[in-house]
């Protein structure tokens, strides 16, 4: 992570995970707002302490046993696992992540709410969902859900289907093996979002099953948008159990990378504990955030069949034109370090619980004239790629 500061700028780092619920969307604005309030009462749990972030978010410190995960019917009598039994082998090898950037003394990326306090021991920080978050979604019933066809499916960019879901991607991926986790370091930007119903995110996907109704997905990264949105699906994935009292999913982080200036990146690791079988998530070098119990999954209960890394945007085609919402830095990958977005030191976890560079990593984008991806490999960054773009331009209509 490069040194430097950038005051007053932040994006959201979030665990992207859906909430499934059974309320019926009510017609009419007043009934919609009533339904939104009812839904908020279910999402926002009583707080031991609440902290107001400088960006206006409220972080509720919720008792660890009262967090939303335990609304899941399969977790009513679940015993919380306080730590993973095993980390992937090679995670703390000094030579694994050597680069010109990481050799410098790193500056910490922090969440803005830390400026006004911390959560007490025995609680977990949860960003309070607001009525505006829910009402900005396409419907209250759809809040926190993601369509199956929104997951990037490499080698399936049929021109007639590109904008069917409104989602566009620039990703690297691996398939053809059993995967037990994935890791990457990604730099953080504040892409411009042109429409209130659009977003731009950068993340990794851990996928199991086919791209039909049986797909399981874990998705983790950072997102810049007008509302909190989207996530995994085809399982009751509100069952993420948080154990960390320092990091709030959905809360803003700072500082961020600057075009032609200082670069800031974050490390994300998702892996399957070979002893307990749960899928764990780690943010940074040592912040284990929590886990998904393996019994919540079907295909991911055993292993993943595909890993993806990269960017995603919503293209709502305002006025019949391609959106100008940016992906990553908003610049194409050929501009390189300090100007384009990157993923570096990309690794997968194999069946022996070893971190290793991926074999035969492919690249995919629906419209390379709008958002593109270019991959490579070297001794410092291992497997890496640059990605992103500006969206609408003379070559992207």
mmCIF file of C-alpha atoms in Angstrom:
data_model
loop_
_atom_site.group_PDB
_atom_site.id
_atom_site.type_symbol
_atom_site.label_atom_id
_atom_site.label_comp_id
_atom_site.label_asym_id
_atom_site.label_seq_id
_atom_site.Cartn_x
_atom_site.Cartn_y
_atom_site.Cartn_z
ATOM 1 C CA UNK A 1 0.000 0.000 0.000
ATOM 2 C CA UNK A 2 1.496 3.319 -1.013
ATOM 3 C CA UNK A 3 1.967 6.182 1.378
ATOM 4 C CA UNK A 4 -0.019 9.402 1.187
ATOM 5 C CA UNK A 5 -3.289 10.984 2.223
ATOM 6 C CA UNK A 6 -6.429 12.121 0.568
ATOM 7 C CA UNK A 7 -8.689 14.033 2.904
ATOM 8 C CA UNK A 8 -12.444 13.936 2.713
ATOM 9 C CA UNK A 9 -12.750 11.038 0.269
ATOM 10 C CA UNK A 10 -14.140 7.594 0.967
ATOM 11 C CA UNK A 11 -15.863 4.659 -0.618
ATOM 12 C CA UNK A 12 -17.701 1.732 0.872
ATOM 13 C CA UNK A 13 -16.036 -1.536 1.670
ATOM 14 C CA UNK A 14 -18.675 -4.144 2.189
ATOM 15 C CA UNK A 15 -19.494 -7.741 2.507
ATOM 16 C CA UNK A 16 -22.042 -8.042 -0.266
ATOM 17 C CA UNK A 17 -24.667 -10.378 1.092
ATOM 18 C CA UNK A 18 -28.385 -10.511 0.581
ATOM 19 C CA UNK A 19 -31.209 -10.482 3.081
ATOM 20 C CA UNK A 20 -34.084 -12.789 2.184
ATOM 21 C CA UNK A 21 -37.476 -12.002 3.574
ATOM 22 C CA UNK A 22 -41.093 -12.811 2.870
ATOM 23 C CA UNK A 23 -42.923 -9.489 3.051
ATOM 24 C CA UNK A 24 -45.144 -8.662 0.057
ATOM 25 C CA UNK A 25 -44.523 -5.369 -1.670
ATOM 26 C CA UNK A 26 -47.450 -3.041 -1.050
ATOM 27 C CA UNK A 27 -48.784 -0.809 -3.839
ATOM 28 C CA UNK A 28 -48.756 2.928 -3.333
ATOM 29 C CA UNK A 29 -46.154 5.187 -1.764
ATOM 30 C CA UNK A 30 -47.634 5.281 1.753
ATOM 31 C CA UNK A 31 -47.970 1.496 1.996
ATOM 32 C CA UNK A 32 -44.484 1.155 0.534
ATOM 33 C CA UNK A 33 -43.066 3.354 3.273
ATOM 34 C CA UNK A 34 -44.966 1.386 5.898
ATOM 35 C CA UNK A 35 -43.468 -1.823 4.534
ATOM 36 C CA UNK A 36 -40.025 -0.187 4.534
ATOM 37 C CA UNK A 37 -40.342 0.728 8.216
ATOM 38 C CA UNK A 38 -41.436 -2.820 9.043
ATOM 39 C CA UNK A 39 -38.459 -4.202 7.161
ATOM 40 C CA UNK A 40 -36.093 -1.785 8.924
ATOM 41 C CA UNK A 41 -37.257 -3.074 12.307
ATOM 42 C CA UNK A 42 -36.194 -6.549 11.224
ATOM 43 C CA UNK A 43 -32.815 -5.467 9.837
ATOM 44 C CA UNK A 44 -31.677 -3.046 12.550
ATOM 45 C CA UNK A 45 -31.056 -4.785 15.845
ATOM 46 C CA UNK A 46 -31.027 -3.094 19.289
ATOM 47 C CA UNK A 47 -27.640 -1.520 19.938
ATOM 48 C CA UNK A 48 -25.493 -1.564 23.048
ATOM 49 C CA UNK A 49 -23.878 1.610 21.705
ATOM 50 C CA UNK A 50 -24.323 3.707 18.545
ATOM 51 C CA UNK A 51 -21.614 5.748 16.827
ATOM 52 C CA UNK A 52 -22.231 8.454 14.230
ATOM 53 C CA UNK A 53 -19.675 8.458 11.434
ATOM 54 C CA UNK A 54 -18.429 11.744 9.914
ATOM 55 C CA UNK A 55 -20.085 10.719 6.629
ATOM 56 C CA UNK A 56 -23.516 10.470 8.295
ATOM 57 C CA UNK A 57 -23.692 6.694 8.736
ATOM 58 C CA UNK A 58 -24.777 5.283 12.080
ATOM 59 C CA UNK A 59 -22.811 2.278 13.312
ATOM 60 C CA UNK A 60 -24.709 0.175 15.836
ATOM 61 C CA UNK A 61 -22.679 -1.959 18.241
ATOM 62 C CA UNK A 62 -24.894 -5.036 18.489
ATOM 63 C CA UNK A 63 -24.341 -7.871 20.952
ATOM 64 C CA UNK A 64 -22.586 -10.636 19.031
ATOM 65 C CA UNK A 65 -25.393 -13.111 19.813
ATOM 66 C CA UNK A 66 -28.093 -10.725 18.564
ATOM 67 C CA UNK A 67 -26.664 -9.929 15.109
ATOM 68 C CA UNK A 68 -28.907 -10.408 12.028
ATOM 69 C CA UNK A 69 -27.309 -13.773 11.166
ATOM 70 C CA UNK A 70 -29.308 -15.400 13.924
ATOM 71 C CA UNK A 71 -32.593 -14.562 12.207
ATOM 72 C CA UNK A 72 -31.675 -17.463 9.941
ATOM 73 C CA UNK A 73 -33.833 -20.451 10.936
ATOM 74 C CA UNK A 74 -30.863 -22.842 10.666
ATOM 75 C CA UNK A 75 -28.804 -20.767 13.126
ATOM 76 C CA UNK A 76 -31.213 -20.606 16.043
ATOM 77 C CA UNK A 77 -29.036 -22.886 18.202
ATOM 78 C CA UNK A 78 -25.708 -22.270 16.527
ATOM 79 C CA UNK A 79 -22.574 -22.032 18.688
ATOM 80 C CA UNK A 80 -20.363 -19.177 17.487
ATOM 81 C CA UNK A 81 -16.898 -20.222 16.348
ATOM 82 C CA UNK A 82 -14.523 -17.605 17.757
ATOM 83 C CA UNK A 83 -11.668 -18.239 15.291
ATOM 84 C CA UNK A 84 -10.822 -20.458 12.334
ATOM 85 C CA UNK A 85 -9.073 -23.722 13.105
ATOM 86 C CA UNK A 86 -6.669 -23.206 10.191
ATOM 87 C CA UNK A 87 -5.494 -20.391 7.941
ATOM 88 C CA UNK A 88 -4.261 -21.231 4.442
ATOM 89 C CA UNK A 89 -0.627 -22.353 4.312
ATOM 90 C CA UNK A 90 1.686 -19.623 3.058
ATOM 91 C CA UNK A 91 -0.547 -16.742 4.177
ATOM 92 C CA UNK A 92 2.148 -15.205 6.367
ATOM 93 C CA UNK A 93 5.184 -16.065 4.244
ATOM 94 C CA UNK A 94 7.159 -12.840 3.908
ATOM 95 C CA UNK A 95 8.003 -13.484 0.251
ATOM 96 C CA UNK A 96 4.438 -14.017 -0.881
ATOM 97 C CA UNK A 97 3.489 -10.371 -1.289
ATOM 98 C CA UNK A 98 6.672 -8.508 -2.130
ATOM 99 C CA UNK A 99 6.305 -5.494 -4.387
ATOM 100 C CA UNK A 100 7.613 -1.994 -4.903
ATOM 101 C CA UNK A 101 4.438 -0.710 -3.285
ATOM 102 C CA UNK A 102 4.337 -3.064 -0.305
ATOM 103 C CA UNK A 103 8.042 -2.563 0.521
ATOM 104 C CA UNK A 104 7.156 0.945 1.644
ATOM 105 C CA UNK A 105 5.843 1.450 5.137
ATOM 106 C CA UNK A 106 2.092 1.034 4.621
ATOM 107 C CA UNK A 107 -0.475 3.571 5.682
ATOM 108 C CA UNK A 108 -3.527 2.046 7.273
ATOM 109 C CA UNK A 109 -6.867 2.257 5.539
ATOM 110 C CA UNK A 110 -9.428 2.908 8.237
ATOM 111 C CA UNK A 111 -13.176 3.200 8.445
ATOM 112 C CA UNK A 112 -14.426 6.729 9.013
ATOM 113 C CA UNK A 113 -16.601 5.855 12.009
ATOM 114 C CA UNK A 114 -13.443 4.992 13.977
ATOM 115 C CA UNK A 115 -12.862 8.744 14.357
ATOM 116 C CA UNK A 116 -15.818 8.934 16.756
ATOM 117 C CA UNK A 117 -15.433 5.752 18.784
ATOM 118 C CA UNK A 118 -15.117 1.964 18.822
ATOM 119 C CA UNK A 119 -17.469 -0.849 19.691
ATOM 120 C CA UNK A 120 -17.073 -2.528 23.095
ATOM 121 C CA UNK A 121 -15.902 -6.116 23.475
ATOM 122 C CA UNK A 122 -18.640 -8.673 22.914
ATOM 123 C CA UNK A 123 -20.373 -6.584 20.238
ATOM 124 C CA UNK A 124 -20.063 -6.317 16.459
ATOM 125 C CA UNK A 125 -20.374 -3.074 14.435
ATOM 126 C CA UNK A 126 -23.249 -3.004 11.948
ATOM 127 C CA UNK A 127 -24.060 -0.124 9.626
ATOM 128 C CA UNK A 128 -27.627 0.930 10.314
ATOM 129 C CA UNK A 129 -29.873 0.454 7.289
ATOM 130 C CA UNK A 130 -31.862 3.588 6.475
ATOM 131 C CA UNK A 131 -35.311 3.945 4.997
ATOM 132 C CA UNK A 132 -33.739 5.728 2.021
ATOM 133 C CA UNK A 133 -31.551 2.681 1.316
ATOM 134 C CA UNK A 134 -34.584 0.444 0.956
ATOM 135 C CA UNK A 135 -36.725 2.940 -0.979
ATOM 136 C CA UNK A 136 -33.948 3.464 -3.561
ATOM 137 C CA UNK A 137 -34.058 -0.223 -4.435
ATOM 138 C CA UNK A 138 -36.232 -1.306 -7.370
ATOM 139 C CA UNK A 139 -38.713 -2.626 -4.809
ATOM 140 C CA UNK A 140 -38.761 -3.361 -1.103
ATOM 141 C CA UNK A 141 -39.113 -7.025 -1.944
ATOM 142 C CA UNK A 142 -35.978 -6.827 -4.107
ATOM 143 C CA UNK A 143 -33.846 -4.964 -1.545
ATOM 144 C CA UNK A 144 -30.656 -6.875 -0.849
ATOM 145 C CA UNK A 145 -31.169 -9.377 -3.660
ATOM 146 C CA UNK A 146 -29.260 -9.924 -6.864
ATOM 147 C CA UNK A 147 -30.453 -11.510 -10.075
ATOM 148 C CA UNK A 148 -28.836 -14.780 -11.135
ATOM 149 C CA UNK A 149 -27.920 -13.412 -14.551
ATOM 150 C CA UNK A 150 -25.939 -10.568 -12.948
ATOM 151 C CA UNK A 151 -23.024 -12.922 -12.144
ATOM 152 C CA UNK A 152 -20.421 -12.693 -14.927
ATOM 153 C CA UNK A 153 -20.325 -15.862 -17.005
ATOM 154 C CA UNK A 154 -17.102 -15.920 -19.019
ATOM 155 C CA UNK A 155 -17.278 -16.758 -22.734
ATOM 156 C CA UNK A 156 -21.005 -16.026 -22.907
ATOM 157 C CA UNK A 157 -21.028 -12.445 -24.200
ATOM 158 C CA UNK A 158 -23.826 -12.870 -26.733
ATOM 159 C CA UNK A 159 -24.356 -9.359 -28.189
ATOM 160 C CA UNK A 160 -28.119 -9.819 -27.899
ATOM 161 C CA UNK A 161 -27.808 -10.560 -24.164
ATOM 162 C CA UNK A 162 -25.156 -8.051 -23.064
ATOM 163 C CA UNK A 163 -27.587 -5.565 -21.530
ATOM 164 C CA UNK A 164 -30.287 -8.061 -20.562
ATOM 165 C CA UNK A 165 -29.410 -7.796 -16.878
ATOM 166 C CA UNK A 166 -27.954 -4.278 -16.954
ATOM 167 C CA UNK A 167 -24.738 -5.562 -15.348
ATOM 168 C CA UNK A 168 -21.379 -5.304 -17.101
ATOM 169 C CA UNK A 169 -18.031 -6.673 -15.984
ATOM 170 C CA UNK A 170 -14.292 -6.692 -16.529
ATOM 171 C CA UNK A 171 -12.890 -9.723 -14.735
ATOM 172 C CA UNK A 172 -10.180 -12.355 -14.503
ATOM 173 C CA UNK A 173 -11.239 -15.893 -13.634
ATOM 174 C CA UNK A 174 -10.179 -19.510 -13.131
ATOM 175 C CA UNK A 175 -12.231 -22.685 -13.526
ATOM 176 C CA UNK A 176 -11.761 -26.395 -14.126
ATOM 177 C CA UNK A 177 -10.604 -27.353 -10.635
ATOM 178 C CA UNK A 178 -11.823 -27.487 -7.052
ATOM 179 C CA UNK A 179 -11.134 -24.257 -5.168
ATOM 180 C CA UNK A 180 -11.192 -23.758 -1.417
ATOM 181 C CA UNK A 181 -10.670 -20.022 -1.299
ATOM 182 C CA UNK A 182 -9.315 -16.935 -3.030
ATOM 183 C CA UNK A 183 -7.170 -13.941 -2.150
ATOM 184 C CA UNK A 184 -6.203 -10.666 -3.811
ATOM 185 C CA UNK A 185 -4.988 -7.154 -3.133
ATOM 186 C CA UNK A 186 -7.031 -4.460 -4.899
ATOM 187 C CA UNK A 187 -6.600 -0.708 -4.931
ATOM 188 C CA UNK A 188 -9.534 1.431 -3.855
ATOM 189 C CA UNK A 189 -11.067 4.271 -5.873
ATOM 190 C CA UNK A 190 -14.123 6.487 -5.929
ATOM 191 C CA UNK A 191 -15.648 5.932 -9.380
ATOM 192 C CA UNK A 192 -18.240 8.430 -10.583
ATOM 193 C CA UNK A 193 -21.798 7.066 -10.469
ATOM 194 C CA UNK A 194 -23.994 8.794 -13.056
ATOM 195 C CA UNK A 195 -27.458 7.485 -12.150
ATOM 196 C CA UNK A 196 -29.087 7.006 -8.717
ATOM 197 C CA UNK A 197 -29.978 3.382 -9.512
ATOM 198 C CA UNK A 198 -26.441 2.415 -10.581
ATOM 199 C CA UNK A 199 -23.330 1.263 -8.725
ATOM 200 C CA UNK A 200 -19.711 0.370 -9.396
ATOM 201 C CA UNK A 201 -17.925 -2.326 -7.436
ATOM 202 C CA UNK A 202 -14.681 -4.266 -7.324
ATOM 203 C CA UNK A 203 -14.655 -7.662 -5.670
ATOM 204 C CA UNK A 204 -13.919 -11.348 -5.797
ATOM 205 C CA UNK A 205 -16.545 -14.014 -6.451
ATOM 206 C CA UNK A 206 -16.380 -17.540 -5.011
ATOM 207 C CA UNK A 207 -18.818 -19.634 -7.064
ATOM 208 C CA UNK A 208 -20.242 -23.122 -6.875
ATOM 209 C CA UNK A 209 -22.761 -24.892 -9.087
ATOM 210 C CA UNK A 210 -23.959 -23.972 -12.556
ATOM 211 C CA UNK A 211 -25.146 -20.536 -13.677
ATOM 212 C CA UNK A 212 -28.750 -21.625 -13.292
ATOM 213 C CA UNK A 213 -30.990 -21.674 -10.255
ATOM 214 C CA UNK A 214 -28.496 -23.773 -8.296
ATOM 215 C CA UNK A 215 -25.627 -21.241 -8.244
ATOM 216 C CA UNK A 216 -24.028 -20.422 -4.874
ATOM 217 C CA UNK A 217 -21.992 -17.229 -4.602
ATOM 218 C CA UNK A 218 -19.873 -15.448 -1.993
ATOM 219 C CA UNK A 219 -18.912 -11.905 -3.044
ATOM 220 C CA UNK A 220 -16.588 -9.581 -1.138
ATOM 221 C CA UNK A 221 -15.005 -6.250 -2.055
ATOM 222 C CA UNK A 222 -15.615 -2.510 -2.137
ATOM 223 C CA UNK A 223 -18.485 -0.636 -3.713
ATOM 224 C CA UNK A 224 -19.384 2.935 -4.582
ATOM 225 C CA UNK A 225 -23.065 3.581 -5.138
ATOM 226 C CA UNK A 226 -26.181 5.529 -4.299
ATOM 227 C CA UNK A 227 -27.572 2.772 -2.123
ATOM 228 C CA UNK A 228 -26.566 -0.448 -0.426
ATOM 229 C CA UNK A 229 -27.437 -3.208 -2.850
ATOM 230 C CA UNK A 230 -27.084 -6.698 -4.231
ATOM 231 C CA UNK A 231 -25.373 -9.800 -3.036
ATOM 232 C CA UNK A 232 -25.229 -13.545 -3.037
ATOM 233 C CA UNK A 233 -28.300 -15.621 -3.692
ATOM 234 C CA UNK A 234 -29.909 -19.047 -3.963
ATOM 235 C CA UNK A 235 -29.240 -19.631 -0.280
ATOM 236 C CA UNK A 236 -30.327 -17.884 2.895
ATOM 237 C CA UNK A 237 -27.052 -16.013 2.922
ATOM 238 C CA UNK A 238 -27.999 -13.596 5.684
ATOM 239 C CA UNK A 239 -26.223 -16.244 7.768
ATOM 240 C CA UNK A 240 -22.814 -14.510 7.759
ATOM 241 C CA UNK A 241 -21.667 -14.576 11.382
ATOM 242 C CA UNK A 242 -19.463 -11.638 12.303
ATOM 243 C CA UNK A 243 -16.931 -11.972 15.124
ATOM 244 C CA UNK A 244 -14.821 -8.838 14.588
ATOM 245 C CA UNK A 245 -15.587 -5.673 16.592
ATOM 246 C CA UNK A 246 -13.462 -3.325 14.457
ATOM 247 C CA UNK A 247 -14.780 -3.549 10.868
ATOM 248 C CA UNK A 248 -18.361 -2.716 9.873
ATOM 249 C CA UNK A 249 -19.530 -4.151 6.575
ATOM 250 C CA UNK A 250 -21.083 -1.444 4.436
ATOM 251 C CA UNK A 251 -19.231 1.391 6.202
ATOM 252 C CA UNK A 252 -16.910 3.832 4.429
ATOM 253 C CA UNK A 253 -13.141 3.444 4.319
ATOM 254 C CA UNK A 254 -10.497 6.095 3.813
ATOM 255 C CA UNK A 255 -8.217 7.185 2.204
ATOM 256 C CA UNK A 256 -8.556 6.147 -1.439
ATOM 257 C CA UNK A 257 -6.300 6.130 -4.485
ATOM 258 C CA UNK A 258 -5.685 9.297 -6.475
ATOM 259 C CA UNK A 259 -5.175 9.423 -10.236
ATOM 260 C CA UNK A 260 -1.468 9.998 -10.832
ATOM 261 C CA UNK A 261 -0.851 10.105 -7.088
ATOM 262 C CA UNK A 262 -0.844 7.919 -3.991
ATOM 263 C CA UNK A 263 -2.317 4.443 -4.279
ATOM 264 C CA UNK A 264 -4.148 2.640 -1.485
ATOM 265 C CA UNK A 265 -5.133 -0.993 -1.590
ATOM 266 C CA UNK A 266 -6.861 -3.579 0.561
ATOM 267 C CA UNK A 267 -6.336 -7.299 0.936
ATOM 268 C CA UNK A 268 -9.300 -9.702 0.890
ATOM 269 C CA UNK A 269 -9.126 -13.415 1.666
ATOM 270 C CA UNK A 270 -11.990 -15.927 1.636
ATOM 271 C CA UNK A 271 -11.188 -19.554 2.491
ATOM 272 C CA UNK A 272 -12.771 -22.782 3.643
ATOM 273 C CA UNK A 273 -11.525 -24.026 7.009
ATOM 274 C CA UNK A 274 -10.464 -27.645 6.345
ATOM 275 C CA UNK A 275 -11.428 -28.730 9.871
ATOM 276 C CA UNK A 276 -14.823 -27.091 10.501
ATOM 277 C CA UNK A 277 -15.728 -26.547 6.831
ATOM 278 C CA UNK A 278 -16.941 -22.971 7.289
ATOM 279 C CA UNK A 279 -16.086 -20.228 4.779
ATOM 280 C CA UNK A 280 -14.096 -17.470 6.521
ATOM 281 C CA UNK A 281 -13.350 -13.922 5.438
ATOM 282 C CA UNK A 282 -10.291 -11.835 6.349
ATOM 283 C CA UNK A 283 -9.795 -8.129 5.663
ATOM 284 C CA UNK A 284 -6.208 -6.864 5.612
ATOM 285 C CA UNK A 285 -3.329 -8.796 7.118
ATOM 286 C CA UNK A 286 -4.979 -9.924 10.328
ATOM 287 C CA UNK A 287 -8.645 -8.852 10.650
ATOM 288 C CA UNK A 288 -10.730 -12.026 10.519
ATOM 289 C CA UNK A 289 -14.281 -10.705 10.132
ATOM 290 C CA UNK A 290 -16.375 -13.848 10.419
ATOM 291 C CA UNK A 291 -17.712 -16.840 8.543
ATOM 292 C CA UNK A 292 -20.539 -18.503 6.662
ATOM 293 C CA UNK A 293 -21.427 -21.923 8.143
ATOM 294 C CA UNK A 294 -20.943 -24.540 5.442
ATOM 295 C CA UNK A 295 -24.346 -26.122 6.012
ATOM 296 C CA UNK A 296 -26.029 -23.005 4.580
ATOM 297 C CA UNK A 297 -24.715 -23.935 1.130
ATOM 298 C CA UNK A 298 -25.392 -26.641 -1.384
ATOM 299 C CA UNK A 299 -22.481 -26.641 -3.879
ATOM 300 C CA UNK A 300 -20.195 -24.472 -1.743
ATOM 301 C CA UNK A 301 -20.640 -26.899 1.135
ATOM 302 C CA UNK A 302 -17.834 -28.872 -0.516
ATOM 303 C CA UNK A 303 -15.777 -26.513 -2.687
ATOM 304 C CA UNK A 304 -15.987 -23.786 -5.329
ATOM 305 C CA UNK A 305 -15.853 -24.531 -9.060
ATOM 306 C CA UNK A 306 -14.932 -21.020 -10.242
ATOM 307 C CA UNK A 307 -13.226 -17.935 -8.831
ATOM 308 C CA UNK A 308 -13.595 -14.474 -10.355
ATOM 309 C CA UNK A 309 -11.926 -11.139 -9.573
ATOM 310 C CA UNK A 310 -12.712 -7.743 -11.066
ATOM 311 C CA UNK A 311 -15.207 -4.958 -11.571
ATOM 312 C CA UNK A 312 -18.938 -4.687 -12.131
ATOM 313 C CA UNK A 313 -21.229 -1.777 -12.978
ATOM 314 C CA UNK A 314 -24.919 -1.270 -13.587
ATOM 315 C CA UNK A 315 -25.659 0.070 -17.064
ATOM 316 C CA UNK A 316 -29.210 1.427 -16.902
ATOM 317 C CA UNK A 317 -28.836 2.907 -20.414
ATOM 318 C CA UNK A 318 -30.062 6.414 -19.549
ATOM 319 C CA UNK A 319 -31.799 8.027 -22.544
ATOM 320 C CA UNK A 320 -30.976 4.961 -24.601
ATOM 321 C CA UNK A 321 -27.207 5.408 -24.320
ATOM 322 C CA UNK A 322 -24.573 3.449 -22.457
ATOM 323 C CA UNK A 323 -24.075 4.758 -18.924
ATOM 324 C CA UNK A 324 -21.102 6.986 -18.131
ATOM 325 C CA UNK A 325 -20.737 5.359 -14.711
ATOM 326 C CA UNK A 326 -17.075 4.526 -14.215
ATOM 327 C CA UNK A 327 -15.530 1.189 -13.296
ATOM 328 C CA UNK A 328 -12.494 1.247 -11.013
ATOM 329 C CA UNK A 329 -10.561 4.469 -11.572
ATOM 330 C CA UNK A 330 -12.612 5.279 -14.659
ATOM 331 C CA UNK A 331 -9.559 4.722 -16.875
ATOM 332 C CA UNK A 332 -8.630 1.876 -19.182
ATOM 333 C CA UNK A 333 -6.077 -0.733 -18.058
ATOM 334 C CA UNK A 334 -3.385 0.281 -20.548
ATOM 335 C CA UNK A 335 -2.749 3.446 -18.511
ATOM 336 C CA UNK A 336 -1.102 1.252 -15.880
ATOM 337 C CA UNK A 337 -0.029 1.848 -12.305
ATOM 338 C CA UNK A 338 -1.232 5.008 -10.581
ATOM 339 C CA UNK A 339 -3.948 5.586 -13.170
ATOM 340 C CA UNK A 340 -5.805 2.313 -13.726
ATOM 341 C CA UNK A 341 -7.348 -0.005 -11.164
ATOM 342 C CA UNK A 342 -5.585 -3.237 -10.349
ATOM 343 C CA UNK A 343 -5.805 -6.587 -8.605
ATOM 344 C CA UNK A 344 -2.386 -7.957 -7.617
ATOM 345 C CA UNK A 345 -0.940 -11.000 -5.851
ATOM 346 C CA UNK A 346 -3.964 -13.017 -6.938
ATOM 347 C CA UNK A 347 -4.075 -16.472 -5.370
ATOM 348 C CA UNK A 348 -6.385 -19.428 -4.863
ATOM 349 C CA UNK A 349 -6.530 -21.928 -2.007
ATOM 350 C CA UNK A 350 -6.093 -25.512 -3.228
ATOM 351 C CA UNK A 351 -7.366 -28.785 -1.771
ATOM 352 C CA UNK A 352 -4.264 -29.021 0.452
ATOM 353 C CA UNK A 353 -5.098 -25.631 2.014
ATOM 354 C CA UNK A 354 -2.153 -23.985 0.236
ATOM 355 C CA UNK A 355 -2.238 -20.512 -1.257
ATOM 356 C CA UNK A 356 -0.874 -20.590 -4.816
ATOM 357 C CA UNK A 357 -0.979 -18.589 -8.015
ATOM 358 C CA UNK A 358 -3.897 -19.564 -10.263
ATOM 359 C CA UNK A 359 -3.285 -21.722 -13.324
ATOM 360 C CA UNK A 360 -4.603 -20.658 -16.744
ATOM 361 C CA UNK A 361 -6.248 -17.439 -15.567
ATOM 362 C CA UNK A 362 -8.619 -16.110 -18.216
ATOM 363 C CA UNK A 363 -10.067 -12.634 -18.786
ATOM 364 C CA UNK A 364 -13.578 -11.579 -19.750
ATOM 365 C CA UNK A 365 -15.567 -8.421 -20.504
ATOM 366 C CA UNK A 366 -18.834 -7.919 -22.340
ATOM 367 C CA UNK A 367 -17.800 -4.691 -24.104
ATOM 368 C CA UNK A 368 -14.074 -3.976 -24.104
ATOM 369 C CA UNK A 369 -14.651 -0.545 -25.655
ATOM 370 C CA UNK A 370 -16.513 0.443 -22.456
ATOM 371 C CA UNK A 371 -14.631 -1.483 -19.756
ATOM 372 C CA UNK A 372 -11.576 -3.649 -20.357
ATOM 373 C CA UNK A 373 -9.153 -5.989 -18.560
ATOM 374 C CA UNK A 374 -5.471 -6.834 -19.170
ATOM 375 C CA UNK A 375 -3.659 -9.493 -17.138
ATOM 376 C CA UNK A 376 -0.006 -10.294 -16.537
ATOM 377 C CA UNK A 377 2.486 -11.877 -14.159
ATOM 378 C CA UNK A 378 5.827 -10.846 -12.636
ATOM 379 C CA UNK A 379 8.020 -11.524 -9.642
ATOM 380 C CA UNK A 380 6.711 -8.646 -7.527
ATOM 381 C CA UNK A 381 2.967 -8.758 -8.103
ATOM 382 C CA UNK A 382 2.607 -12.428 -9.016
ATOM 383 C CA UNK A 383 -0.584 -12.850 -11.043
ATOM 384 C CA UNK A 384 -2.230 -9.469 -11.571
ATOM 385 C CA UNK A 385 -4.456 -7.478 -13.904
ATOM 386 C CA UNK A 386 -5.521 -3.929 -14.600
ATOM 387 C CA UNK A 387 -9.170 -3.288 -15.387
ATOM 388 C CA UNK A 388 -11.900 -0.655 -15.721
ATOM 389 C CA UNK A 389 -12.951 2.176 -17.951
ATOM 390 C CA UNK A 390 -15.105 5.281 -18.296
ATOM 391 C CA UNK A 391 -18.244 3.755 -19.742
ATOM 392 C CA UNK A 392 -19.876 5.975 -22.355
ATOM 393 C CA UNK A 393 -17.392 7.559 -24.753
ATOM 394 C CA UNK A 394 -17.092 8.071 -28.546
ATOM 395 C CA UNK A 395 -16.244 4.356 -28.763
ATOM 396 C CA UNK A 396 -18.855 3.211 -26.238
ATOM 397 C CA UNK A 397 -22.361 4.330 -27.103
#
